[in-house]
Amino acid sequence: AVERMQRLDTYWFNQSHSAVLDRLGAPLGLPTVKPFLSPEVLQVARVLPSEFKAIGNEAKPVLKRLMARSFPAEWVYRKKQG
């Protein structure tokens, strides 16, 4: 189920958000960078086991653990805002 939602989310995100980000940056001459949508990152995400993608209500547990090495835990594990 996680893999199916991930594929759907990636498709919809690419279709809608990428175009919006590009339009927002264009008038200012700013390139928009989407590092988590690079083919290499997407390929790694496709082969990760489901338990690495979500554990209970926690999304992206592997990414959060990696980020917690460099940033304060209260930043990494805070509730979503907005």
Coordinates of C-alpha atoms in Angstrom, one line a residue:
A1 CA 0.0 0.0 0.0
V2 CA 2.8 2.4 0.8
E3 CA 4.5 1.8 -2.5
R4 CA 1.3 2.4 -4.4
M5 CA 0.7 5.7 -2.6
Q6 CA 4.3 6.7 -3.1
R7 CA 4.0 6.2 -6.9
L8 CA 0.8 8.2 -7.0
D9 CA 2.1 10.9 -4.8
T10 CA 5.3 11.2 -6.9
Y11 CA 3.2 11.4 -10.1
W12 CA 0.9 14.1 -8.8
F13 CA 3.7 16.1 -7.1
N14 CA 5.6 16.1 -10.4
Q15 CA 2.6 17.2 -12.4
S16 CA 1.4 20.0 -10.1
H17 CA 4.1 21.3 -7.8
S18 CA 7.0 21.3 -10.2
A19 CA 5.2 23.5 -12.6
V20 CA 4.2 25.9 -9.8
L21 CA 7.7 26.0 -8.4
D22 CA 9.1 26.7 -11.9
R23 CA 6.6 29.6 -12.4
L24 CA 7.5 31.1 -9.1
G25 CA 11.2 31.1 -9.7
A26 CA 11.1 32.2 -13.4
P27 CA 10.2 35.9 -12.9
L28 CA 13.2 36.3 -10.5
G29 CA 15.5 34.3 -12.6
L30 CA 15.9 31.7 -9.8
P31 CA 16.3 28.1 -10.7
T32 CA 14.1 25.8 -8.6
V33 CA 15.8 22.7 -7.3
K34 CA 14.0 19.5 -6.3
P35 CA 16.7 17.2 -4.9
F36 CA 14.3 14.6 -3.6
L37 CA 12.9 14.2 -7.1
S38 CA 16.2 13.3 -8.8
P39 CA 16.1 10.0 -10.6
E40 CA 18.7 8.5 -8.2
V41 CA 16.8 9.4 -5.1
L42 CA 13.5 8.1 -6.5
Q43 CA 15.2 4.8 -7.5
V44 CA 16.5 4.3 -3.9
A45 CA 13.1 5.1 -2.5
R46 CA 11.5 2.5 -4.8
V47 CA 13.6 -0.3 -3.5
L48 CA 13.4 0.6 0.2
P49 CA 11.3 -1.8 2.3
S50 CA 7.9 -0.4 3.5
E51 CA 9.0 -0.3 7.1
F52 CA 11.7 2.2 6.1
K53 CA 9.2 4.5 4.5
A54 CA 6.7 4.8 7.3
I55 CA 6.4 3.4 10.8
G56 CA 3.0 3.9 12.3
N57 CA 2.2 7.6 12.0
E58 CA 5.8 8.6 11.5
A59 CA 6.6 9.4 7.9
K60 CA 10.1 9.2 6.4
P61 CA 11.7 7.5 9.5
V62 CA 15.0 6.8 7.8
L63 CA 15.4 10.4 6.5
K64 CA 14.5 11.8 9.9
R65 CA 17.1 9.6 11.7
L66 CA 19.7 10.8 9.2
M67 CA 18.7 14.4 9.7
A68 CA 18.8 14.0 13.5
R69 CA 22.5 13.4 13.2
S70 CA 23.0 17.0 12.0
F71 CA 20.1 19.0 13.4
P72 CA 18.4 19.2 16.8
A73 CA 15.9 16.4 17.4
E74 CA 13.2 19.0 18.2
W75 CA 13.5 20.3 14.7
V76 CA 13.5 17.0 13.0
Y77 CA 10.6 15.4 15.0
R78 CA 8.4 18.4 15.5
K79 CA 4.7 18.2 14.4
K80 CA 4.0 19.4 10.9
Q81 CA 3.1 23.1 10.8
G82 CA 0.8 24.4 8.1

